[in-house]
Amino acid sequence: MPVTSLQDSDKDPDKNWDNDRISFVSQLNKAEPPGLTIIVGEYSWKAHARKLCSCSEFFKRIMLSHEGAINVTLTLHEETPILVGSLLRWLYTLHYYEPKDNDATQTDPLVPNLRHIMAQGRGAPTWDLSPMLDRQILEEPDSFHAQMYWLADRYQIHKLKEEAIAKFKYQLLLFPDDLVLNLKHLLGCPNESMAESAARGPSLTPVTIATPSMPVPSGGTVAGPVEICQVFNPSNALNGINGDTGLHLKSTAQPEESTTMNTALILNPTPEQERAIRRRTITLEDDTGLWYFLVARTSELLSQHINDTTFSTIMQGNPSFQWAVLQQAAIRHTTNQFTIQELRDEVQVLSDRIRVLDEDRISLLSYTSDQPTYFPITPPPRGRELPPCTGAASTPKARRSLV
């Protein structure tokens, strides 16, 4: 598939390439060749392997194992295009989602939104997109932030995980009805086939290809620079997919004169990657912040979803999470009981005070009813002139005394 450049104009190569906040388009147009092509279905993007490796241990290991390759093509068979497009947006802007991403009026090439990135991934200018196609490209999957969290977890991008957690928390605080759908993505609905697949792990089988041969550190020979090499992808195990490992790496370098048939050895997963393969649900050890938030939020909304069959299935399939939620609900219930008792005590104190004040009021009324009533002299209304005085009262001193 031909890779579409985001923009053909050249930029000043002397600018600082390492500024992570440089926009997606301007970074791609710098003098440093991207060197990495990412393909997801019908979408194809060019990116800098340096930037991807700087934030992802997963891709760093892959690229180091094929060091020296000029161009590398990465095919992610089981990923969702909009998730990978959002990953690329984050890679160059440090933000994978903004409310204005669906704004068709934004045309600034230095600040590309997700609409521009997805359109360029299909090799189509944004202004040529039909409204129907535009909606299909930008349609967010269910539990978008939860899926971005898993994407970052699969490829060990810790900073992206932190941003996904922050946006996920904000979403659940605003839209509590989305709880069950997000729990389904983060905890899943376990079944026997998924458990068996997790125990087996990914299917890692060597492939035979015709490429120049070279020694490989792990022993034996490997096609190198590699033409096509299967590399395990945690997303397959997470989705319960067997067979093909899902992620393919293709690289090209300066060809040698001799070409032989060799078997490409599959990269061995690290213990962290093995744990990612077998883990379909969040855990207290690996997802501490998200775990505590979900436990607290679920305990708050427990009564609202108590009759939801999907919610019941999720809870029964995750005993550790269910127990944590019940513990939190019990603690919340006990705390509420103490609060209610404190309020009752305060009400009793106020009631006693009101009773005393009421008794004082009655005593005061009884006392005033036994005393003679004094009627105060009503002063003349304002603006009314005093009658003229005669004789001794007509002097100024006498007038002042009358007033």
XYZ file of C-alpha atoms in Angstrom:
403
model
C 0.000 0.000 0.000
C 1.474 3.397 -0.929
C 2.130 5.667 1.988
C 0.618 9.133 1.689
C 2.732 12.034 2.897
C 0.847 14.506 5.038
C 2.391 17.486 3.272
C 5.000 17.834 0.510
C 6.482 21.161 1.496
C 9.911 21.098 3.190
C 10.558 22.671 6.545
C 13.706 24.115 8.027
C 15.905 21.110 8.950
C 17.777 23.149 11.567
C 14.792 23.346 13.906
C 14.742 21.285 17.065
C 13.431 17.829 16.188
C 13.212 16.619 19.768
C 10.502 18.974 20.987
C 7.662 16.605 21.847
C 5.076 19.338 21.445
C 5.848 19.975 17.784
C 2.771 19.235 15.732
C 2.257 16.003 13.847
C 2.534 17.464 10.354
C 5.529 19.709 10.910
C 7.422 16.851 12.557
C 6.790 14.543 9.623
C 8.067 17.170 7.191
C 11.435 17.676 8.846
C 14.639 16.549 7.198
C 14.888 13.410 9.300
C 13.112 10.647 7.327
C 10.343 8.963 9.307
C 11.622 5.477 8.550
C 8.558 3.751 10.011
C 5.304 2.919 8.260
C 2.359 1.753 10.348
C -0.430 -0.087 8.528
C -3.811 -0.858 10.056
C -6.287 -2.291 7.586
C -6.766 0.289 4.828
C -4.880 2.964 6.758
C -1.190 3.743 6.422
C 0.853 6.367 8.268
C 4.508 7.346 8.371
C 6.050 8.045 11.759
C 9.443 8.403 13.404
C 10.665 5.215 15.015
C 12.804 7.366 17.324
C 9.748 8.993 18.867
C 7.819 5.753 19.127
C 10.739 3.961 20.778
C 11.321 6.831 23.208
C 7.955 6.210 24.876
C 7.338 2.499 24.242
C 9.534 -0.307 25.559
C 7.650 -2.749 23.357
C 8.511 -1.016 20.086
C 11.997 -0.188 21.350
C 12.831 -3.892 21.686
C 11.444 -4.601 18.236
C 13.390 -1.808 16.563
C 16.635 -2.671 18.374
C 16.362 -6.232 17.121
C 16.347 -4.861 13.556
C 18.817 -2.034 14.007
C 20.259 -0.782 10.746
C 17.123 -1.154 8.659
C 16.381 1.861 6.479
C 12.620 1.489 6.313
C 10.411 -0.523 8.619
C 6.786 -1.403 7.956
C 4.654 -2.389 10.921
C 1.312 -4.070 10.212
C -1.085 -4.191 13.153
C -3.783 -6.619 12.064
C -5.963 -6.631 15.155
C -5.910 -2.965 16.127
C -8.643 -0.419 15.432
C -7.596 2.353 13.017
C -9.014 5.185 15.095
C -7.090 3.959 18.151
C -3.799 3.881 16.247
C -4.596 7.270 14.696
C -5.202 8.622 18.183
C -1.899 7.089 19.291
C -0.084 8.940 16.503
C -1.861 12.147 17.429
C -0.644 11.734 20.998
C 2.858 10.848 19.822
C 3.304 14.281 18.230
C 1.003 16.507 20.296
C 0.826 14.733 23.714
C -2.992 14.768 23.439
C -4.881 11.919 21.810
C -8.354 13.434 22.067
C -9.883 16.897 22.043
C -13.557 17.879 21.659
C -12.656 19.835 18.513
C -11.282 16.712 16.795
C -14.557 16.315 14.887
C -14.589 19.945 13.803
C -14.498 19.957 10.012
C -13.779 23.705 9.941
C -10.344 23.338 11.518
C -7.830 23.536 8.675
C -4.600 24.607 10.390
C -2.011 22.093 9.058
C 0.302 22.705 12.031
C -2.359 21.652 14.537
C -3.910 18.547 12.967
C -6.944 17.082 14.621
C -7.952 13.444 14.486
C -10.076 14.092 11.407
C -7.012 15.172 9.415
C -4.869 12.290 10.638
C -7.478 9.650 9.797
C -8.092 11.174 6.379
C -4.381 11.210 5.573
C -4.129 7.611 6.708
C -6.526 6.672 3.928
C -4.620 8.794 1.437
C -7.579 11.146 0.980
C -7.529 14.932 1.436
C -9.832 16.078 4.204
C -11.800 18.313 1.882
C -12.642 15.340 -0.377
C -14.290 13.321 2.370
C -17.993 12.730 1.982
C -20.110 13.320 5.107
C -20.922 9.597 5.368
C -17.277 8.533 5.050
C -16.240 11.285 7.444
C -18.617 9.952 10.094
C -17.330 6.404 9.589
C -13.721 7.517 9.990
C -14.361 9.514 13.147
C -16.831 7.171 14.815
C -15.420 6.516 18.262
C -15.531 2.931 19.529
C -17.345 2.010 22.701
C -15.455 3.000 25.838
C -12.926 4.959 23.810
C -10.719 5.969 26.744
C -10.772 2.459 28.215
C -9.629 1.036 24.873
C -6.896 3.671 24.629
C -5.771 2.541 28.069
C -5.467 -1.049 26.861
C -3.662 0.074 23.701
C -1.109 1.920 25.826
C -0.852 -1.079 28.138
C -0.253 -3.533 25.292
C 2.623 -1.493 23.902
C 3.926 -0.294 27.297
C 3.382 3.442 26.759
C 3.104 4.630 30.343
C 2.463 8.332 29.709
C -0.394 7.506 27.361
C -1.859 5.245 30.057
C -1.821 8.147 32.508
C -3.676 10.429 30.094
C -6.213 7.708 29.277
C -6.869 7.190 33.001
C -7.428 10.921 33.533
C -9.897 11.161 30.645
C -11.588 7.926 31.694
C -12.166 9.228 35.229
C -13.607 12.476 33.880
C -15.944 10.549 31.573
C -17.341 8.366 34.363
C -17.848 11.348 36.649
C -19.900 13.097 33.955
C -21.665 10.016 32.557
C -22.232 7.422 35.314
C -24.422 5.363 32.979
C -21.277 4.381 31.032
C -19.967 2.374 33.992
C -21.088 -1.090 32.867
C -19.828 -0.657 29.308
C -16.419 0.450 30.559
C -16.284 -2.378 33.082
C -16.931 -4.786 30.233
C -13.826 -3.520 28.416
C -11.608 -3.330 31.485
C -12.800 -6.462 33.292
C -14.493 -8.389 30.512
C -17.049 -11.174 30.661
C -14.795 -14.217 31.222
C -15.644 -17.513 29.593
C -13.971 -20.901 29.265
C -12.561 -20.359 25.768
C -10.857 -17.121 26.772
C -9.332 -18.778 29.847
C -7.978 -21.657 27.750
C -6.547 -19.217 25.220
C -4.856 -17.281 28.002
C -3.228 -20.447 29.323
C -1.862 -21.333 25.879
C -0.549 -17.865 25.134
C 0.121 -16.596 21.589
C 0.907 -18.894 18.694
C 4.516 -18.124 17.758
C 5.675 -20.069 14.682
C 8.706 -19.400 12.455
C 8.283 -18.445 8.819
C 10.578 -19.260 5.907
C 11.591 -16.365 3.668
C 14.220 -15.529 1.053
C 16.485 -12.751 2.355
C 20.165 -12.097 3.040
C 21.365 -14.120 6.026
C 23.119 -12.752 9.094
C 23.802 -13.992 12.643
C 21.235 -13.319 15.317
C 22.206 -12.716 18.976
C 19.806 -15.376 20.269
C 21.484 -18.056 18.160
C 20.961 -19.490 14.707
C 20.308 -17.315 11.689
C 17.584 -14.863 11.004
C 16.526 -13.099 7.852
C 18.246 -9.804 8.304
C 17.656 -7.157 7.415
C 14.264 -8.759 7.808
C 11.826 -8.821 4.934
C 8.807 -10.237 6.785
C 8.968 -11.395 10.372
C 6.148 -12.365 12.667
C 6.283 -10.724 16.070
C 3.839 -11.523 18.848
C 1.115 -8.993 19.523
C -0.532 -8.856 22.970
C -3.735 -7.641 21.377
C -4.427 -11.104 19.965
C -4.440 -12.780 23.333
C -6.406 -9.923 24.785
C -9.048 -10.492 22.156
C -8.953 -14.293 22.372
C -7.529 -14.701 18.846
C -5.539 -17.805 17.925
C -3.225 -18.543 15.055
C -1.466 -15.581 13.471
C 0.275 -13.356 15.974
C -1.221 -10.278 14.384
C 1.759 -7.917 14.255
C 4.161 -8.125 11.317
C 7.451 -6.333 10.911
C 8.877 -5.645 7.485
C 12.153 -3.830 6.985
C 14.464 -3.139 4.075
C 18.151 -2.250 4.011
C 21.004 -2.216 1.540
C 20.750 -5.604 -0.267
C 23.665 -8.014 -0.322
C 24.759 -10.010 -3.325
C 23.897 -13.432 -1.961
C 20.396 -14.428 -0.932
C 19.636 -17.678 0.870
C 16.570 -19.361 2.303
C 16.502 -18.966 6.077
C 14.040 -19.332 8.899
C 13.153 -16.087 10.684
C 13.210 -16.681 14.422
C 10.364 -15.137 16.349
C 11.251 -12.611 19.035
C 10.849 -14.113 22.484
C 8.442 -12.108 24.669
C 9.753 -10.662 27.912
C 8.118 -11.572 31.256
C 6.287 -8.240 31.192
C 4.930 -9.039 27.732
C 3.936 -12.541 28.815
C 2.015 -11.016 31.708
C 0.326 -8.596 29.294
C -0.691 -11.526 27.082
C -2.379 -13.410 29.893
C -3.941 -10.391 31.549
C -7.343 -9.413 30.237
C -8.487 -7.507 33.274
C -7.111 -4.720 35.386
C -5.430 -5.749 38.623
C -4.541 -4.007 41.838
C -0.833 -4.660 41.287
C -0.554 -3.414 37.698
C -3.325 -0.808 37.526
C -3.406 0.590 41.044
C -4.797 4.059 40.322
C -7.464 2.876 37.906
C -8.354 -0.043 40.191
C -9.075 2.129 43.220
C -11.078 4.615 41.153
C -13.219 1.893 39.570
C -13.791 0.201 42.924
C -14.895 3.468 44.518
C -17.076 4.501 41.573
C -18.687 1.065 41.291
C -19.493 1.004 45.010
C -21.167 4.409 44.637
C -23.311 3.241 41.715
C -23.889 -0.306 42.959
C -27.584 0.166 43.698
C -28.219 1.642 40.230
C -26.936 -1.459 38.400
C -27.869 -4.168 40.880
C -30.443 -5.656 38.466
C -28.256 -5.378 35.346
C -27.422 -8.893 34.110
C -24.254 -7.744 32.320
C -23.063 -6.018 35.464
C -23.843 -9.147 37.482
C -21.878 -11.331 35.052
C -18.868 -9.022 35.169
C -18.861 -8.940 38.954
C -19.252 -12.716 39.320
C -16.473 -13.316 36.801
C -14.025 -11.102 38.715
C -14.092 -12.196 42.373
C -11.201 -9.935 43.417
C -12.880 -6.855 42.018
C -16.261 -7.918 43.404
C -14.791 -8.387 46.883
C -13.054 -4.995 46.719
C -16.328 -3.322 45.700
C -18.227 -5.041 48.516
C -15.546 -3.985 50.995
C -15.800 -0.406 49.794
C -19.597 -0.540 49.960
C -19.420 -1.900 53.523
C -16.986 0.837 54.538
C -19.227 3.417 52.914
C -22.260 1.971 54.724
C -20.462 2.065 58.089
C -19.284 5.612 57.467
C -22.806 6.645 56.555
C -24.130 5.051 59.739
C -21.680 7.070 61.835
C -22.614 10.205 59.925
C -26.320 9.550 60.448
C -25.764 9.004 64.169
C -23.805 12.250 64.427
C -26.607 14.080 62.652
C -29.156 12.524 64.998
C -27.131 13.697 68.002
C -26.964 17.199 66.568
C -30.719 17.168 65.954
C -31.301 16.085 69.561
C -29.108 18.911 70.872
C -30.933 21.422 68.689
C -34.307 20.044 69.814
C -33.325 20.469 73.467
C -32.169 23.992 72.764
C -35.419 24.829 70.984
C -37.396 23.420 73.922
C -35.474 25.609 76.391
C -35.942 28.681 74.217
C -39.648 27.940 73.895
C -39.979 27.673 77.676
C -38.172 31.001 78.072
C -40.511 32.588 75.547
C -43.601 31.357 77.422
C -42.189 32.617 80.732
C -41.464 35.995 79.214
C -44.984 36.287 77.801
C -46.461 35.327 81.160
C -44.367 37.960 82.933
C -45.276 40.779 80.521
C -49.005 40.004 80.764
C -48.957 40.840 84.534
C -47.326 44.262 84.049
C -49.252 47.573 83.318
C -49.231 48.633 79.749
C -47.515 51.875 78.905
C -48.562 53.642 75.746
C -45.757 55.770 74.325
C -46.534 59.282 73.142
C -46.668 59.249 69.401
C -44.517 62.029 67.914
C -46.087 64.207 65.260
C -45.543 63.016 61.745
C -42.682 64.430 59.783
C -43.402 67.583 57.829
C -46.069 68.774 60.198
C -45.415 72.306 61.519
C -45.861 73.164 65.191
C -48.648 75.642 65.977
C -47.474 79.232 66.497
C -46.602 80.125 70.085
C -47.475 83.362 71.833
C -46.209 85.048 74.955
C -43.214 83.524 76.708
C -43.202 80.522 74.433
C -42.611 82.720 71.406
C -38.959 83.368 72.273
C -36.328 81.370 70.377
C -35.219 79.612 73.563
C -38.771 78.573 74.361
C -39.312 77.369 70.765
C -36.208 75.197 70.990
C -37.453 73.696 74.227
C -40.761 72.818 72.609
C -39.071 71.169 69.723
